[in-house]
Structures are given as C-alpha cells and as structure tokens.
C-alpha cells in the first residue's frame, strides 16, 4: 500500500521532473505512488490535472505532493491557488534564482525538445542507441572497434540495462557480451574480445541473487540452479582477474552507480558531459 501520491506535472514529457522528484522522495521512508501528467499545454488540461489532484486529496485525506516544471506562469498560478496538493515549482526554485545570479532571462522553452532533433548530440545519441541494441548480448562481433565500452559478465548480471543507460544518457556505443560455459572450459576470454581488452569492463553478481533472477525466467533449470550460478560467477570473476579486467558487483548497486564507476574506470572524460 502506498503512503503518498506524487504528481508530476509538465508541459513536456515530465521525465526531468519525475527523475528529480523521485530522487528527492528516495530520501524519505515512504512508498509513494507516482502519477505523471505530461504535455499540460492548455487551460483545459490544467483544470483536468487540478481535478485529478483534488480527487486524490479527498480520497486519501492527505495532501498529494506535486512537482511541476510548467513554464506558463498562468497555468502554474492556477495550480498553486486551486489544487489541494503541496506544490513544488522546480523552475521557481532553481531557474528564477539563476536568472538573478546570471543576470539574464532563461529561455523558458516549453519541453525544450522542439529544436533538439536536428542537433549533432541528438543524432549521435540515436546512433549510439542503435549500435548498443545491435550489440546486445553478444549478438554480433562486427565493428567492436567502434565500441566505447564492452561489458562482460555472466548472463543476467545487469549488462543490458547498464549498456542502454550509458547509450541513452551519455551517447556511448556499448557492446555487451555474456560469458558462457565454453569460455569457462577454455579459461580464456572469448577470442573476439581479446583485441579490445582496454575497452572491457566486467559485471558480476551475488550467486543467490543471480539464481533468483534466473528462476523468474527459467524456473527449476540447471541454468538457474544455485550450484550453477556459484560456478559461473566464480569462473567469471577468476577469468576477469587473470585478464586484468576492472569489474564490480551489480548486486546492491543502481544502474546509475554502475554507469558512473564504468565511466571513471574506462572513459573518465565523459563524466564532465
């Protein structure tokens, strides 16, 4: 059962406000229900959002929390004056003080996506995502020269979500390669990866956690058995140690933490991006 309802209201996608709001709420011992209301770009949509917030306030008998990145001041003032939630205006909190500090008005662009699709950075990010999808889970060995990072590790250790996060957030071309029983028998890295040792980064995982994850996919299989998971993790870690590959355990780390560590170790120049 959730303890609070969080509304995220934006004239764009609301992803920025949701990310920020979620990070703030993570500091508290609550289990919030999150409701994102994107593309609030008319007075009618503003009234709809207010009705939704006020309905939740009456049903739950507590104030919903409202994070907003609305640019339109008229829309914002109406929400602040008539909704029965606690409103946090992210632009008001951060952008307006910065306008004073920098001595200039902000661009106040709704959504900020109108002109991005033609930018060089956007096109490079799309190319990186396409590359990463094509090189997921060892699908192809072609063009590994073009990879910024190559992740290795046992199956279901977190390689795919980490790869996609690095592609989407940092525009990096990431290949990921599962270590399989044949690799452990040879006790060597897959031959296709050897020329790119400097680009390799390893992920490992607690065997019990790995077994739990694999059992959701293939219940009661040898693949998911704890004995097999212990064997594969031990062999993979030994192989990475022998090969001099930096690696970390994904067991208790978020994708953001894993990605930041990879950038520090392999591509520190991208941390400033």
GROMACS .gro file of C-alpha atoms in nm:
model
  273
    1UNK     CA    1   0.000   0.000   0.000
    2UNK     CA    2   0.143   0.338  -0.097
    3UNK     CA    3   0.188   0.606   0.168
    4UNK     CA    4   0.159   0.912  -0.052
    5UNK     CA    5   0.063   1.013  -0.405
    6UNK     CA    6   0.315   1.217  -0.601
    7UNK     CA    7   0.200   1.410  -0.907
    8UNK     CA    8   0.449   1.523  -1.172
    9UNK     CA    9   0.307   1.791  -1.399
   10UNK     CA   10   0.489   1.922  -1.703
   11UNK     CA   11   0.427   2.094  -2.035
   12UNK     CA   12   0.684   1.849  -2.181
   13UNK     CA   13   0.737   1.480  -2.113
   14UNK     CA   14   0.771   1.526  -1.737
   15UNK     CA   15   1.071   1.293  -1.729
   16UNK     CA   16   1.302   1.558  -1.581
   17UNK     CA   17   1.056   1.644  -1.305
   18UNK     CA   18   0.989   1.275  -1.238
   19UNK     CA   19   1.360   1.194  -1.210
   20UNK     CA   20   1.420   1.485  -0.977
   21UNK     CA   21   1.109   1.421  -0.768
   22UNK     CA   22   1.185   1.050  -0.737
   23UNK     CA   23   1.541   1.126  -0.623
   24UNK     CA   24   1.410   1.363  -0.354
   25UNK     CA   25   1.144   1.121  -0.231
   26UNK     CA   26   1.405   0.845  -0.208
   27UNK     CA   27   1.548   1.034   0.090
   28UNK     CA   28   1.236   0.951   0.292
   29UNK     CA   29   1.098   0.625   0.425
   30UNK     CA   30   0.783   0.630   0.212
   31UNK     CA   31   0.629   0.421  -0.065
   32UNK     CA   32   0.479   0.682  -0.294
   33UNK     CA   33   0.251   0.622  -0.590
   34UNK     CA   34   0.371   0.833  -0.880
   35UNK     CA   35   0.133   0.987  -1.135
   36UNK     CA   36   0.295   1.168  -1.429
   37UNK     CA   37   0.078   1.416  -1.621
   38UNK     CA   38   0.276   1.525  -1.930
   39UNK     CA   39   0.205   1.777  -2.207
   40UNK     CA   40  -0.009   2.010  -1.995
   41UNK     CA   41  -0.023   2.281  -2.262
   42UNK     CA   42  -0.378   2.422  -2.237
   43UNK     CA   43  -0.602   2.565  -1.967
   44UNK     CA   44  -0.836   2.268  -2.014
   45UNK     CA   45  -0.552   2.025  -1.931
   46UNK     CA   46  -0.462   2.236  -1.628
   47UNK     CA   47  -0.818   2.207  -1.496
   48UNK     CA   48  -0.813   1.830  -1.560
   49UNK     CA   49  -0.490   1.797  -1.362
   50UNK     CA   50  -0.632   2.001  -1.074
   51UNK     CA   51  -0.947   1.785  -1.063
   52UNK     CA   52  -0.729   1.472  -1.052
   53UNK     CA   53  -0.512   1.608  -0.769
   54UNK     CA   54  -0.813   1.727  -0.567
   55UNK     CA   55  -0.990   1.393  -0.609
   56UNK     CA   56  -0.687   1.208  -0.469
   57UNK     CA   57  -0.664   1.459  -0.182
   58UNK     CA   58  -1.026   1.391  -0.083
   59UNK     CA   59  -0.999   1.011  -0.121
   60UNK     CA   60  -0.669   0.977   0.067
   61UNK     CA   61  -0.741   1.252   0.320
   62UNK     CA   62  -0.387   1.385   0.282
   63UNK     CA   63  -0.221   1.637   0.055
   64UNK     CA   64  -0.066   1.490  -0.259
   65UNK     CA   65   0.280   1.619  -0.339
   66UNK     CA   66   0.302   1.799  -0.673
   67UNK     CA   67   0.631   1.850  -0.861
   68UNK     CA   68   0.597   2.076  -1.163
   69UNK     CA   69   0.816   2.215  -1.439
   70UNK     CA   70   0.542   2.423  -1.603
   71UNK     CA   71   0.681   2.723  -1.788
   72UNK     CA   72   0.347   2.903  -1.834
   73UNK     CA   73   0.306   3.127  -1.529
   74UNK     CA   74  -0.072   3.147  -1.564
   75UNK     CA   75  -0.105   2.768  -1.556
   76UNK     CA   76   0.128   2.744  -1.260
   77UNK     CA   77  -0.053   3.012  -1.057
   78UNK     CA   78  -0.388   2.840  -1.114
   79UNK     CA   79  -0.249   2.508  -0.990
   80UNK     CA   80  -0.087   2.671  -0.688
   81UNK     CA   81  -0.405   2.858  -0.593
   82UNK     CA   82  -0.670   2.590  -0.651
   83UNK     CA   83  -0.519   2.243  -0.614
   84UNK     CA   84  -0.525   2.072  -0.275
   85UNK     CA   85  -0.169   1.944  -0.302
   86UNK     CA   86   0.166   2.069  -0.178
   87UNK     CA   87   0.319   2.225  -0.492
   88UNK     CA   88   0.693   2.238  -0.560
   89UNK     CA   89   0.772   2.458  -0.860
   90UNK     CA   90   1.110   2.341  -0.985
   91UNK     CA   91   1.158   2.636  -1.220
   92UNK     CA   92   1.069   2.878  -0.943
   93UNK     CA   93   1.309   2.707  -0.706
   94UNK     CA   94   1.606   2.687  -0.940
   95UNK     CA   95   1.563   2.882  -1.265
   96UNK     CA   96   1.448   3.219  -1.130
   97UNK     CA   97   1.729   3.250  -0.873
   98UNK     CA   98   1.971   3.159  -1.153
   99UNK     CA   99   1.825   3.433  -1.372
  100UNK     CA  100   1.917   3.680  -1.099
  101UNK     CA  101   2.262   3.529  -1.043
  102UNK     CA  102   2.348   3.511  -1.415
  103UNK     CA  103   2.190   3.845  -1.499
  104UNK     CA  104   1.986   3.704  -1.787
  105UNK     CA  105   1.642   3.563  -1.853
  106UNK     CA  106   1.609   3.190  -1.909
  107UNK     CA  107   1.491   3.065  -2.246
  108UNK     CA  108   1.165   2.939  -2.093
  109UNK     CA  109   1.116   2.693  -2.371
  110UNK     CA  110   0.826   2.457  -2.328
  111UNK     CA  111   0.953   2.100  -2.315
  112UNK     CA  112   1.292   2.203  -2.460
  113UNK     CA  113   1.254   1.931  -2.725
  114UNK     CA  114   1.134   2.146  -3.013
  115UNK     CA  115   1.478   2.202  -3.166
  116UNK     CA  116   1.676   1.906  -3.033
  117UNK     CA  117   1.607   1.651  -3.306
  118UNK     CA  118   1.835   1.832  -3.551
  119UNK     CA  119   2.127   1.872  -3.310
  120UNK     CA  120   2.453   1.683  -3.358
  121UNK     CA  121   2.438   1.549  -3.000
  122UNK     CA  122   2.088   1.409  -3.051
  123UNK     CA  123   2.181   1.233  -3.373
  124UNK     CA  124   2.493   1.088  -3.210
  125UNK     CA  125   2.283   0.960  -2.920
  126UNK     CA  126   2.040   0.789  -3.158
  127UNK     CA  127   2.335   0.627  -3.337
  128UNK     CA  128   2.475   0.509  -3.002
  129UNK     CA  129   2.142   0.354  -2.901
  130UNK     CA  130   2.113   0.172  -3.236
  131UNK     CA  131   2.470   0.042  -3.200
  132UNK     CA  132   2.407  -0.074  -2.844
  133UNK     CA  133   2.087  -0.258  -2.935
  134UNK     CA  134   2.262  -0.432  -3.225
  135UNK     CA  135   2.550  -0.539  -2.999
  136UNK     CA  136   2.337  -0.657  -2.704
  137UNK     CA  137   2.405  -0.997  -2.550
  138UNK     CA  138   2.681  -1.089  -2.795
  139UNK     CA  139   2.451  -1.070  -3.099
  140UNK     CA  140   2.736  -0.964  -3.324
  141UNK     CA  141   3.116  -0.929  -3.311
  142UNK     CA  142   3.129  -0.691  -3.606
  143UNK     CA  143   3.251  -0.336  -3.556
  144UNK     CA  144   3.370  -0.382  -3.198
  145UNK     CA  145   3.634  -0.128  -3.296
  146UNK     CA  146   3.354   0.129  -3.284
  147UNK     CA  147   3.256   0.045  -2.924
  148UNK     CA  148   3.337   0.292  -2.647
  149UNK     CA  149   3.288   0.021  -2.382
  150UNK     CA  150   3.240  -0.356  -2.392
  151UNK     CA  151   3.070  -0.508  -2.086
  152UNK     CA  152   3.132  -0.871  -1.996
  153UNK     CA  153   2.981  -1.095  -1.732
  154UNK     CA  154   2.757  -1.394  -1.677
  155UNK     CA  155   2.405  -1.393  -1.819
  156UNK     CA  156   2.161  -1.173  -1.619
  157UNK     CA  157   2.426  -0.977  -1.429
  158UNK     CA  158   2.293  -0.637  -1.543
  159UNK     CA  159   2.480  -0.583  -1.869
  160UNK     CA  160   2.185  -0.489  -2.093
  161UNK     CA  161   2.023  -0.219  -1.873
  162UNK     CA  162   2.364  -0.070  -1.798
  163UNK     CA  163   2.452  -0.066  -2.169
  164UNK     CA  164   2.130   0.109  -2.263
  165UNK     CA  165   2.167   0.362  -1.980
  166UNK     CA  166   2.518   0.452  -2.100
  167UNK     CA  167   2.390   0.486  -2.458
  168UNK     CA  168   2.086   0.698  -2.372
  169UNK     CA  169   2.241   0.918  -2.105
  170UNK     CA  170   2.592   0.962  -2.242
  171UNK     CA  171   2.566   0.879  -2.613
  172UNK     CA  172   2.815   0.593  -2.576
  173UNK     CA  173   2.834   0.294  -2.808
  174UNK     CA  174   2.828  -0.008  -2.578
  175UNK     CA  175   2.858  -0.374  -2.665
  176UNK     CA  176   2.787  -0.640  -2.406
  177UNK     CA  177   2.898  -0.998  -2.414
  178UNK     CA  178   2.780  -1.288  -2.195
  179UNK     CA  179   3.043  -1.526  -2.062
  180UNK     CA  180   2.922  -1.882  -2.128
  181UNK     CA  181   3.026  -2.236  -2.021
  182UNK     CA  182   3.254  -2.275  -2.327
  183UNK     CA  183   3.452  -1.969  -2.213
  184UNK     CA  184   3.490  -2.117  -1.865
  185UNK     CA  185   3.608  -2.450  -2.003
  186UNK     CA  186   3.876  -2.275  -2.211
  187UNK     CA  187   3.950  -2.046  -1.914
  188UNK     CA  188   4.005  -1.763  -2.161
  189UNK     CA  189   3.819  -1.457  -2.275
  190UNK     CA  190   3.611  -1.504  -2.592
  191UNK     CA  191   3.864  -1.465  -2.878
  192UNK     CA  192   3.662  -1.182  -3.036
  193UNK     CA  193   3.717  -0.965  -2.725
  194UNK     CA  194   4.091  -1.014  -2.677
  195UNK     CA  195   4.198  -0.729  -2.913
  196UNK     CA  196   3.977  -0.486  -2.717
  197UNK     CA  197   4.096  -0.556  -2.363
  198UNK     CA  198   4.132  -0.183  -2.288
  199UNK     CA  199   3.760  -0.132  -2.354
  200UNK     CA  200   3.642  -0.421  -2.136
  201UNK     CA  201   3.463  -0.378  -1.805
  202UNK     CA  202   3.318  -0.667  -1.607
  203UNK     CA  203   2.998  -0.706  -1.409
  204UNK     CA  204   2.947  -0.977  -1.151
  205UNK     CA  205   2.662  -1.053  -0.911
  206UNK     CA  206   2.591  -1.245  -0.592
  207UNK     CA  207   2.511  -1.608  -0.690
  208UNK     CA  208   2.196  -1.622  -0.475
  209UNK     CA  209   2.063  -1.306  -0.636
  210UNK     CA  210   2.155  -1.440  -0.979
  211UNK     CA  211   1.973  -1.766  -0.911
  212UNK     CA  212   1.663  -1.575  -0.805
  213UNK     CA  213   1.668  -1.363  -1.123
  214UNK     CA  214   1.724  -1.662  -1.349
  215UNK     CA  215   1.447  -1.864  -1.181
  216UNK     CA  216   1.198  -1.596  -1.282
  217UNK     CA  217   1.299  -1.658  -1.641
  218UNK     CA  218   1.363  -2.033  -1.644
  219UNK     CA  219   1.230  -2.193  -1.321
  220UNK     CA  220   1.392  -2.509  -1.188
  221UNK     CA  221   1.652  -2.525  -1.465
  222UNK     CA  222   2.022  -2.605  -1.437
  223UNK     CA  223   2.080  -2.252  -1.573
  224UNK     CA  224   1.904  -2.107  -1.266
  225UNK     CA  225   2.031  -2.351  -1.002
  226UNK     CA  226   2.231  -2.202  -0.717
  227UNK     CA  227   2.512  -2.453  -0.774
  228UNK     CA  228   2.547  -2.349  -1.139
  229UNK     CA  229   2.523  -1.979  -1.055
  230UNK     CA  230   2.802  -2.016  -0.797
  231UNK     CA  231   3.017  -2.197  -1.053
  232UNK     CA  232   2.961  -1.940  -1.330
  233UNK     CA  233   3.019  -1.638  -1.103
  234UNK     CA  234   3.339  -1.788  -0.957
  235UNK     CA  235   3.473  -1.876  -1.303
  236UNK     CA  236   3.383  -1.537  -1.448
  237UNK     CA  237   3.550  -1.349  -1.163
  238UNK     CA  238   3.861  -1.567  -1.191
  239UNK     CA  239   3.875  -1.503  -1.566
  240UNK     CA  240   3.844  -1.126  -1.519
  241UNK     CA  241   4.118  -1.130  -1.256
  242UNK     CA  242   4.352  -1.327  -1.485
  243UNK     CA  243   4.279  -1.091  -1.774
  244UNK     CA  244   4.333  -0.776  -1.569
  245UNK     CA  245   3.978  -0.650  -1.630
  246UNK     CA  246   3.823  -0.399  -1.389
  247UNK     CA  247   3.490  -0.525  -1.257
  248UNK     CA  248   3.228  -0.466  -0.991
  249UNK     CA  249   2.927  -0.642  -0.841
  250UNK     CA  250   2.587  -0.519  -0.955
  251UNK     CA  251   2.409  -0.690  -0.662
  252UNK     CA  252   2.338  -0.383  -0.449
  253UNK     CA  253   2.421  -0.101  -0.690
  254UNK     CA  254   2.186   0.106  -0.902
  255UNK     CA  255   2.238   0.137  -1.277
  256UNK     CA  256   2.345   0.498  -1.221
  257UNK     CA  257   2.615   0.390  -0.973
  258UNK     CA  258   2.738   0.114  -1.205
  259UNK     CA  259   2.750   0.352  -1.502
  260UNK     CA  260   2.940   0.618  -1.307
  261UNK     CA  261   3.200   0.362  -1.196
  262UNK     CA  262   3.243   0.241  -1.555
  263UNK     CA  263   3.294   0.598  -1.674
  264UNK     CA  264   3.551   0.660  -1.400
  265UNK     CA  265   3.748   0.349  -1.494
  266UNK     CA  266   3.715   0.339  -1.873
  267UNK     CA  267   3.607   0.682  -2.000
  268UNK     CA  268   3.669   0.947  -1.732
  269UNK     CA  269   3.646   1.224  -1.992
  270UNK     CA  270   3.272   1.157  -2.025
  271UNK     CA  271   3.197   1.232  -1.659
  272UNK     CA  272   3.201   1.602  -1.740
  273UNK     CA  273   2.941   1.567  -2.015
   0.00000   0.00000   0.00000
